[in-house]
Amino acid sequence: VLRSFSTRRVATVSSVELADAAGVNPATLRRDLSHLGSFGTPGTGYGVEELLDAVHRALTLSREWPILIAGAGDLGRALARSRGFTTGGFRVAALVDVDPERVGTLVNGIAVHHLDELDAVVTREEIRLGVVATPATSAADIVTRLAAAGVRSILNFAPALLTAPEQIVVRNVDLAAELQMLAFYAARAELEAADPANAPANRTRAAGRIPGRPR
Amino acid sequence: VLRSFSTRRVATVSSVELADAAGVNPATLRRDLSHLGSFGTPGTGYGVEELLDAVHRALTLSREWPILIAGAGDLGRALARSRGFTTGGFRVAALVDVDPERVGTLVNGIAVHHLDELDAVVTREEIRLGVVATPATSAADIVTRLAAAGVRSILNFAPALLTAPEQIVVRNVDLAAELQMLAFYAARAELEAADPANAPANRTRAAGRIPGRPR
DNA sequence: AGTTGTGAACTCGTTCACAGCA
DNA sequence: TGCTGTGAACGAGTTCACAACT
């Protein structure tokens, strides 16, 4: 949101403007920002560029982060080409796979190495972020290898319950779980459409949220 | 987790066994399950099949959910082929795109229709779940069309802040945000490695969680 | 007059701990 | 003896509300 204000050459924003644009509560936004320090000017708001800078520094986005993607299947290749993985300081440095058909090929100009080279590649490129886009059965092995090679945090797309060594952070993106939540909402909507009496009474804001994921 | 117990032909599980396997607190698990009714037997635990059935019913996973994927680019095609989208009651019924090169092709046996046919396809196939895998610029338009066609909930992979009509639930999967969180953790780990004094004192469990996403 | 930063209240999910049942 | 279901305590994040500042 801050970037979009910056693009539109807005000089200052108030917490209310920012919060409205992001869909959050202004007080929460102010408290969150206060953890980074005091950047706002009472009566005026926040300097967009100044705040953008502070946030970038706080989130350590001002340096380049090379990424390794394990699994050069459909998903792995799609991720390697996706905008989210190639902009804003992120760069897919390498892919690894075990399939001889894939090893040695290029995806978006990025080489696909054999799984056995994982450690060497991670070391050479100083990779700290790993992405698991393999079948569930290989995921645990990959995590072990990544951790051993020095990767610090892992984004896992495989539908598996992973255990990683202490200090390694694993974030799971579970597509099946996402769909299950969608289905739950859709089913509830149909139920209500058929009989409005089924509507939960305590629907405070937009929709009864399931805790966990983003908005 | 319940499915894995079922596969291993386990007849009953206690809340502790289940919670350990899932990595959650047993008391929380018991309270959550209690919302579905009383299935457990004191002294014995829960009947695996019985509980699996109750959960399936509660989450409305016992019927088939056809899905429409908007955007037949790398990501859209990868999703159409992914396990999470083709198992457990989910079925990709159609893809839509605007690119003439893609329209008319097949992805994993699924036809790619033109965007203009979205409404017709959704109606014909009685689709209630939509997935947005388009560039950010088209996302808002797609959401409008999906909502108008009768889709009830939407999974959005485009990095855009979407506003949907009331009653339509939009869940965002923001790959860039995921990477930013990974980078944050990795940076903190490096900081601590360089100077252990930087370690936050109040690290209760695994790693100081950022609220929001799954475990 | 307008907006920040924050003490204090509040909300809501989590966890403990135990009565009660198999 | 073992385990469930839940009252009660707890705790973390959220939100209110306002003093302080421009």
Coordinates of C-alpha atoms (C1' of nucleotides) in Angstrom, one line a residue:
Chain A
V1 CA 0.0 0.0 0.0
L2 CA 2.8 2.3 0.9
R3 CA 4.4 1.7 -2.4
S4 CA 1.3 2.6 -4.3
F5 CA 1.2 6.0 -2.4
S6 CA 4.8 6.4 -3.3
T7 CA 4.1 5.7 -7.0
R8 CA 1.3 8.3 -6.9
R9 CA 3.8 10.8 -5.6
V10 CA 1.9 11.4 -2.4
A11 CA 4.2 13.1 0.1
T12 CA 2.4 12.3 3.4
V13 CA -0.3 10.0 4.6
S14 CA -2.3 9.8 7.8
S15 CA -2.8 6.5 9.6
V16 CA -6.5 6.7 8.6
E17 CA -5.7 7.0 4.9
L18 CA -3.1 4.2 5.1
A19 CA -5.4 1.9 7.2
D20 CA -8.4 2.5 4.9
A21 CA -6.3 1.6 1.9
A22 CA -5.0 -1.5 3.6
G23 CA -8.3 -2.6 5.1
V24 CA -7.0 -2.5 8.7
N25 CA -7.8 -0.5 11.8
P26 CA -5.9 2.9 12.1
A27 CA -5.0 2.4 15.8
T28 CA -3.5 -1.0 15.1
L29 CA -1.5 0.5 12.2
R30 CA -0.2 3.3 14.4
R31 CA 0.8 0.9 17.1
D32 CA 2.5 -1.4 14.7
L33 CA 4.5 1.4 13.1
S34 CA 5.4 2.7 16.5
H35 CA 7.4 -0.4 17.0
L36 CA 9.8 0.8 14.3
G37 CA 10.2 4.1 16.0
S38 CA 8.6 7.5 15.8
F39 CA 8.2 8.6 12.2
G40 CA 4.9 10.4 12.2
T41 CA 4.3 14.1 12.6
P42 CA 1.3 15.0 14.7
G43 CA -1.2 17.1 12.7
T44 CA 0.4 16.0 9.4
G45 CA 0.8 12.2 9.2
Y46 CA 3.7 10.1 8.0
G47 CA 6.2 11.0 5.3
V48 CA 5.6 8.3 2.6
E49 CA 9.2 7.9 1.4
E50 CA 10.6 8.1 5.0
L51 CA 8.2 5.4 6.2
L52 CA 8.7 3.2 3.2
D53 CA 12.4 3.4 3.9
A54 CA 11.9 2.6 7.6
V55 CA 9.7 -0.4 6.8
H56 CA 12.2 -1.7 4.2
R57 CA 15.0 -1.5 6.7
A58 CA 12.9 -3.2 9.5
L59 CA 12.0 -6.1 7.2
T60 CA 15.5 -6.3 5.8
L61 CA 14.2 -5.9 2.2
S62 CA 17.0 -3.5 1.2
R63 CA 19.4 -6.3 0.2
E64 CA 19.1 -9.0 -2.4
W65 CA 17.9 -12.5 -1.3
P66 CA 18.9 -15.4 -3.5
I67 CA 16.4 -18.3 -3.4
L68 CA 16.7 -22.0 -4.2
I69 CA 13.6 -23.8 -5.4
A70 CA 13.5 -27.5 -4.8
G71 CA 11.4 -29.3 -7.4
A72 CA 11.3 -28.2 -11.0
G73 CA 7.8 -29.6 -11.7
D74 CA 4.9 -27.4 -12.8
L75 CA 4.7 -25.5 -9.6
G76 CA 8.5 -25.1 -9.1
R77 CA 8.8 -23.7 -12.6
A78 CA 5.8 -21.5 -12.3
L79 CA 7.2 -20.0 -9.1
A80 CA 10.6 -19.5 -10.7
R81 CA 8.9 -17.4 -13.3
S82 CA 6.4 -15.6 -11.0
R83 CA 6.6 -12.0 -10.3
G84 CA 6.6 -12.4 -6.6
F85 CA 9.8 -14.4 -6.8
T86 CA 11.7 -12.2 -9.1
T87 CA 11.0 -8.7 -7.8
G88 CA 11.5 -6.7 -4.7
G89 CA 15.0 -7.9 -3.8
F90 CA 14.3 -11.6 -4.5
R91 CA 16.0 -13.6 -7.1
V92 CA 15.7 -17.3 -7.9
A93 CA 19.3 -18.4 -8.0
A94 CA 18.8 -22.0 -8.8
L95 CA 16.4 -24.9 -9.0
V96 CA 17.1 -28.5 -8.1
D97 CA 15.4 -31.7 -9.1
V98 CA 16.1 -35.4 -9.4
D99 CA 14.4 -36.1 -12.8
P100 CA 17.2 -36.5 -15.5
E101 CA 14.8 -34.9 -18.0
R102 CA 14.7 -31.7 -16.0
V103 CA 18.3 -31.5 -14.7
G104 CA 20.4 -29.4 -17.0
T105 CA 17.5 -27.5 -18.5
L106 CA 16.9 -23.8 -18.0
V107 CA 13.8 -22.2 -16.5
N108 CA 13.5 -18.5 -17.2
G109 CA 17.3 -18.5 -17.6
I110 CA 17.9 -20.3 -14.4
A111 CA 19.7 -23.6 -14.3
V112 CA 18.1 -26.8 -13.0
H113 CA 20.7 -28.7 -10.9
H114 CA 20.6 -32.2 -9.6
L115 CA 19.5 -32.6 -6.1
D116 CA 22.9 -33.8 -5.1
E117 CA 24.4 -30.4 -5.9
L118 CA 22.0 -28.7 -3.5
D119 CA 24.6 -28.2 -0.8
A120 CA 27.2 -26.9 -3.3
V121 CA 24.8 -24.4 -4.8
V122 CA 23.5 -23.1 -1.5
T123 CA 27.1 -22.5 -0.3
R124 CA 28.3 -21.0 -3.6
E125 CA 25.3 -18.6 -3.9
E126 CA 25.1 -18.0 -0.2
I127 CA 21.4 -18.9 -0.3
R128 CA 19.4 -18.5 2.9
L129 CA 15.8 -19.0 1.6
G130 CA 14.5 -22.3 0.3
V131 CA 11.3 -23.2 -1.4
V132 CA 9.9 -26.8 -1.4
A133 CA 7.8 -27.5 -4.5
T134 CA 8.3 -31.3 -4.5
P135 CA 5.9 -34.1 -3.9
A136 CA 5.0 -34.6 -0.3
T137 CA 7.1 -37.8 -0.1
S138 CA 10.4 -36.0 -0.8
A139 CA 9.6 -32.9 1.3
A140 CA 11.1 -34.2 4.5
D141 CA 14.4 -35.2 2.8
I142 CA 14.6 -31.8 1.1
V143 CA 14.1 -29.9 4.4
T144 CA 16.9 -31.9 6.0
R145 CA 19.3 -31.1 3.1
L146 CA 18.4 -27.5 3.0
A147 CA 18.9 -27.1 6.7
A148 CA 22.2 -28.9 6.6
A149 CA 23.4 -26.7 3.8
G150 CA 22.7 -23.6 5.8
V151 CA 19.3 -22.4 4.6
R152 CA 17.6 -20.4 7.4
S153 CA 14.0 -20.4 6.4
I154 CA 11.8 -22.5 4.1
L155 CA 8.6 -22.0 2.3
N156 CA 6.8 -25.3 1.9
F157 CA 4.2 -26.0 -0.8
A158 CA 4.2 -29.8 -0.3
P159 CA 1.2 -31.1 1.6
A160 CA 3.3 -32.6 4.4
L161 CA 3.8 -32.0 8.1
L162 CA 7.4 -31.1 8.2
T163 CA 9.7 -31.1 11.2
A164 CA 12.7 -28.9 10.9
P165 CA 15.7 -28.4 13.2
E166 CA 15.3 -25.8 15.8
Q167 CA 16.0 -22.3 14.5
I168 CA 14.9 -23.1 11.0
V169 CA 11.6 -21.5 10.2
V170 CA 9.2 -23.3 8.0
R171 CA 6.1 -21.6 6.5
N172 CA 3.5 -23.8 4.9
V173 CA 1.4 -22.8 2.0
D174 CA -1.3 -25.6 1.9
L175 CA -3.3 -25.3 -1.3
A176 CA -5.7 -28.1 -0.3
A177 CA -6.4 -26.4 3.0
E178 CA -7.1 -23.1 1.2
L179 CA -9.6 -24.8 -1.0
Q180 CA -11.2 -26.5 2.0
M181 CA -11.7 -23.1 3.6
L182 CA -13.2 -21.7 0.4
A183 CA -15.5 -24.7 0.2
F184 CA -16.6 -24.1 3.8
Y185 CA -17.5 -20.5 3.1
A186 CA -19.3 -21.4 -0.1
A187 CA -21.3 -24.1 1.6
R188 CA -22.3 -21.7 4.4
A189 CA -23.3 -19.1 1.8
E190 CA -25.5 -21.7 0.1
L191 CA -27.0 -22.7 3.3
E192 CA -27.9 -19.1 4.2
A193 CA -29.3 -18.5 0.7
A194 CA -31.6 -21.4 1.1
D195 CA -32.7 -20.4 4.6
P196 CA -31.6 -17.1 6.0
A197 CA -32.4 -18.3 9.5
N198 CA -29.2 -20.3 9.3
A199 CA -27.1 -17.1 9.3
P200 CA -24.8 -16.9 12.3
A201 CA -26.0 -14.1 14.5
N202 CA -22.6 -12.8 15.5
R203 CA -21.2 -11.9 12.1
T204 CA -19.4 -8.7 13.1
R205 CA -17.5 -7.4 10.1
A206 CA -17.1 -8.6 6.6
A207 CA -17.3 -12.4 7.1
G208 CA -16.8 -14.6 10.1
R209 CA -13.1 -15.1 9.8
I210 CA -11.3 -18.3 10.2
P211 CA -8.2 -17.4 12.2
G212 CA -4.9 -18.2 10.6
R213 CA -4.4 -16.9 7.2
P214 CA -4.3 -13.3 5.9
R215 CA -7.3 -11.3 5.2
Chain B
V1 CA -3.5 -36.1 10.3
L2 CA -6.7 -37.9 10.9
R3 CA -6.5 -39.4 7.4
S4 CA -3.0 -40.7 8.1
F5 CA -4.3 -42.5 11.2
S6 CA -7.2 -43.9 9.1
T7 CA -4.8 -45.2 6.5
R8 CA -2.8 -46.9 9.2
R9 CA -6.0 -48.6 10.3
V10 CA -5.8 -47.1 13.8
A11 CA -9.2 -47.5 15.5
T12 CA -9.1 -44.8 18.2
V13 CA -6.8 -41.9 19.0
S14 CA -6.6 -39.8 22.1
S15 CA -6.5 -36.0 21.9
V16 CA -2.8 -36.1 23.0
E17 CA -1.8 -38.5 20.1
L18 CA -3.7 -36.4 17.6
A19 CA -2.4 -33.1 18.9
D20 CA 1.2 -34.4 19.0
A21 CA 0.9 -35.5 15.4
A22 CA -0.5 -32.2 14.3
G23 CA 1.8 -30.1 16.4
V24 CA -0.9 -28.4 18.4
N25 CA -2.0 -28.3 22.0
P26 CA -4.3 -31.2 23.2
A27 CA -6.6 -29.0 25.1
T28 CA -7.1 -26.7 22.1
L29 CA -7.8 -29.7 19.9
R30 CA -10.4 -31.1 22.3
R31 CA -12.2 -27.7 22.6
D32 CA -12.2 -27.3 18.8
L33 CA -13.6 -30.8 18.3
S34 CA -16.2 -30.2 21.0
H35 CA -17.7 -27.5 18.7
L36 CA -18.7 -30.4 16.3
G37 CA -20.4 -32.3 19.1
S38 CA -19.4 -35.0 21.5
F39 CA -17.6 -37.8 19.7
G40 CA -15.0 -38.9 22.2
T41 CA -15.2 -41.6 24.7
P42 CA -13.7 -40.8 28.1
G43 CA -10.9 -43.3 28.9
T44 CA -10.6 -44.4 25.2
G45 CA -10.4 -41.4 22.9
Y46 CA -11.9 -40.7 19.6
G47 CA -13.0 -43.2 17.0
V48 CA -10.9 -42.3 14.0
E49 CA -13.4 -43.1 11.3
E50 CA -16.3 -41.6 13.2
L51 CA -14.3 -38.4 13.8
L52 CA -13.1 -38.2 10.2
D53 CA -16.7 -38.5 9.1
A54 CA -17.8 -35.7 11.5
V55 CA -15.0 -33.4 10.3
H56 CA -15.8 -34.1 6.7
R57 CA -19.4 -33.2 7.2
A58 CA -18.6 -30.1 9.3
L59 CA -16.3 -28.8 6.6
T60 CA -18.7 -29.8 3.8
L61 CA -16.0 -32.0 2.1
S62 CA -18.3 -34.8 1.3
R63 CA -19.5 -33.4 -2.0
E64 CA -17.6 -32.5 -5.2
W65 CA -16.6 -28.9 -5.7
P66 CA -15.9 -27.8 -9.2
I67 CA -13.4 -25.0 -9.5
L68 CA -12.7 -22.3 -12.2
I69 CA -9.2 -21.0 -12.6
A70 CA -8.9 -17.6 -14.1
G71 CA -5.5 -17.2 -15.9
A72 CA -3.9 -20.0 -17.8
G73 CA -0.4 -18.7 -17.4
D74 CA 2.4 -20.7 -15.6
L75 CA 0.7 -20.5 -12.3
G76 CA -2.8 -21.2 -13.4
R77 CA -1.7 -24.2 -15.4
A78 CA 0.5 -25.5 -12.5
L79 CA -2.5 -25.2 -10.1
A80 CA -4.7 -27.0 -12.6
R81 CA -2.3 -29.9 -12.5
S82 CA -1.5 -29.8 -8.8
R83 CA -2.5 -32.5 -6.4
G84 CA -4.2 -30.1 -4.0
F85 CA -6.6 -29.0 -6.7
T86 CA -7.5 -32.4 -8.1
T87 CA -8.0 -34.5 -5.0
G88 CA -10.2 -34.6 -2.0
G89 CA -13.5 -33.6 -3.6
F90 CA -12.0 -30.8 -5.7
R91 CA -12.0 -30.8 -9.5
V92 CA -10.8 -28.1 -11.9
A93 CA -13.7 -27.8 -14.2
A94 CA -12.4 -25.0 -16.4
L95 CA -9.7 -22.4 -17.0
V96 CA -10.3 -19.0 -18.6
D97 CA -7.8 -16.6 -20.2
V98 CA -7.8 -13.8 -22.8
D99 CA -4.6 -14.9 -24.7
P100 CA -5.7 -16.4 -28.1
E101 CA -2.7 -18.6 -27.9
R102 CA -4.0 -20.2 -24.8
V103 CA -7.8 -20.2 -25.4
G104 CA -8.9 -23.5 -26.9
T105 CA -5.9 -25.5 -25.6
L106 CA -6.1 -28.3 -23.0
V107 CA -4.3 -28.3 -19.7
N108 CA -4.3 -31.7 -18.0
G109 CA -7.4 -32.5 -20.1
I110 CA -9.2 -29.3 -19.0
A111 CA -10.3 -26.8 -21.6
V112 CA -9.1 -23.2 -21.6
H113 CA -12.1 -21.0 -22.4
H114 CA -12.1 -17.3 -23.3
L115 CA -12.7 -14.9 -20.5
D116 CA -16.0 -13.9 -22.1
E117 CA -17.3 -17.4 -21.5
L118 CA -16.7 -17.2 -17.8
D119 CA -20.3 -16.5 -16.9
A120 CA -21.6 -19.3 -19.1
V121 CA -19.1 -21.8 -17.8
V122 CA -19.7 -21.0 -14.1
T123 CA -23.5 -21.3 -14.6
R124 CA -23.3 -24.5 -16.7
E125 CA -20.9 -26.3 -14.3
E126 CA -22.5 -24.8 -11.2
I127 CA -19.1 -23.5 -10.0
R128 CA -18.9 -21.9 -6.6
L129 CA -15.2 -21.6 -6.1
G130 CA -12.9 -19.4 -8.2
V131 CA -9.1 -19.0 -8.3
V132 CA -7.4 -15.9 -9.6
A133 CA -4.1 -16.6 -11.2
T134 CA -3.9 -13.6 -13.5
P135 CA -1.6 -10.5 -13.4
A136 CA -2.5 -8.0 -10.7
T137 CA -3.9 -5.6 -13.2
S138 CA -6.7 -7.9 -14.3
A139 CA -7.5 -9.3 -10.9
A140 CA -10.2 -6.7 -9.9
D141 CA -12.1 -7.3 -13.2
I142 CA -12.0 -11.0 -12.7
V143 CA -13.3 -10.8 -9.2
T144 CA -16.2 -8.7 -10.4
R145 CA -17.0 -11.2 -13.2
L146 CA -16.8 -14.2 -10.8
A147 CA -19.0 -12.6 -8.3
A148 CA -21.6 -11.6 -10.9
A149 CA -21.6 -15.2 -12.2
G150 CA -22.4 -16.6 -8.8
V151 CA -19.1 -17.7 -7.4
R152 CA -19.2 -17.6 -3.7
S153 CA -15.6 -17.6 -2.6
I154 CA -12.3 -16.8 -4.3
L155 CA -8.7 -17.7 -3.9
N156 CA -6.5 -14.9 -5.1
F157 CA -2.9 -15.4 -6.1
A158 CA -2.5 -11.9 -7.7
P159 CA -0.6 -9.4 -5.7
A160 CA -3.5 -7.0 -5.5
L161 CA -5.8 -5.6 -2.8
L162 CA -9.1 -6.8 -3.9
T163 CA -12.5 -5.5 -2.9
A164 CA -15.3 -8.0 -3.4
P165 CA -19.1 -7.6 -3.0
E166 CA -20.4 -8.3 0.5
Q167 CA -20.9 -12.0 1.1
I168 CA -18.1 -13.0 -1.2
V169 CA -15.1 -14.3 0.6
V170 CA -11.7 -13.6 -0.9
R171 CA -8.6 -15.4 0.5
N172 CA -5.3 -14.1 -0.6
V173 CA -2.1 -16.1 -1.1
D174 CA 0.6 -13.5 -1.4
L175 CA 3.8 -15.1 -2.5
A176 CA 5.8 -11.9 -2.2
A177 CA 4.6 -11.4 1.4
E178 CA 5.6 -15.0 2.2
L179 CA 9.1 -14.4 0.9
Q180 CA 9.3 -11.2 2.9
M181 CA 8.5 -13.1 6.0
L182 CA 11.1 -15.7 5.2
A183 CA 13.6 -13.0 4.6
F184 CA 12.8 -11.4 7.9
Y185 CA 13.4 -14.6 9.8
A186 CA 16.6 -15.3 7.9
A187 CA 17.9 -11.9 8.6
R188 CA 17.1 -12.3 12.3
A189 CA 18.9 -15.6 12.4
E190 CA 22.0 -14.1 10.8
L191 CA 21.9 -11.3 13.3
E192 CA 21.8 -13.7 16.2
A193 CA 24.5 -15.9 14.7
A194 CA 26.8 -12.8 14.5
D195 CA 26.0 -11.6 18.0
P196 CA 23.9 -13.8 20.2
A197 CA 23.1 -10.8 22.4
N198 CA 20.6 -9.8 19.7
A199 CA 18.5 -12.8 20.5
P200 CA 15.1 -11.7 21.6
A201 CA 14.6 -12.7 25.3
N202 CA 11.0 -13.6 25.1
R203 CA 11.2 -16.5 22.5
T204 CA 8.7 -18.8 24.1
R205 CA 8.3 -21.7 21.8
A206 CA 9.8 -22.7 18.4
A207 CA 10.3 -19.2 16.9
G208 CA 8.7 -15.9 17.6
R209 CA 5.7 -16.3 15.4
I210 CA 4.4 -13.6 13.1
P211 CA 0.7 -13.8 13.5
G212 CA -1.4 -14.4 10.4
R213 CA -0.4 -17.5 8.5
P214 CA -0.6 -21.1 9.4
R215 CA 2.1 -22.8 11.4
Chain C
dA1 C1' -8.0 21.7 13.6
dG2 C1' -5.7 17.6 12.7
dT3 C1' -3.0 13.7 13.8
dT4 C1' 0.4 11.0 16.4
dG5 C1' 1.8 7.8 20.1
dT6 C1' 0.2 5.2 23.9
dG7 C1' -2.1 4.0 28.7
dA8 C1' -5.8 1.4 29.6
dA9 C1' -9.8 -1.4 28.5
dC10 C1' -11.4 -5.0 26.0
dT11 C1' -11.8 -9.1 23.2
dC12 C1' -11.2 -13.5 22.0
dG13 C1' -8.6 -17.6 21.4
dT14 C1' -5.5 -20.6 24.2
dT15 C1' -4.2 -23.3 28.0
dC16 C1' -4.7 -25.1 32.6
dA17 C1' -6.8 -28.1 35.5
dC18 C1' -10.2 -31.1 37.1
dA19 C1' -14.9 -33.1 37.7
dG20 C1' -17.1 -36.8 35.6
dC21 C1' -17.5 -40.8 32.9
dA22 C1' -16.0 -45.4 30.6
Chain D
dT1 C1' -6.8 -45.8 35.4
dG2 C1' -7.4 -43.1 31.3
dC3 C1' -9.4 -39.6 28.7
dT4 C1' -13.1 -36.4 27.6
dG5 C1' -15.5 -32.0 27.9
dT6 C1' -15.4 -27.6 29.9
dG7 C1' -15.3 -23.8 33.8
dA8 C1' -12.1 -20.7 34.8
dA9 C1' -7.6 -18.4 34.4
dC10 C1' -4.6 -16.5 31.3
dG11 C1' -2.4 -13.9 27.7
dA12 C1' -1.7 -11.7 23.3
dG13 C1' -3.2 -8.7 20.1
dT14 C1' -6.8 -5.2 19.2
dT15 C1' -9.2 -1.1 19.8
dC16 C1' -10.7 2.9 22.4
dA17 C1' -9.8 7.3 23.8
dC18 C1' -7.1 11.1 24.8
dA19 C1' -3.0 13.9 26.2
dA20 C1' 0.6 15.9 23.6
dC21 C1' 2.2 18.1 19.7
dT22 C1' 2.4 20.7 15.0

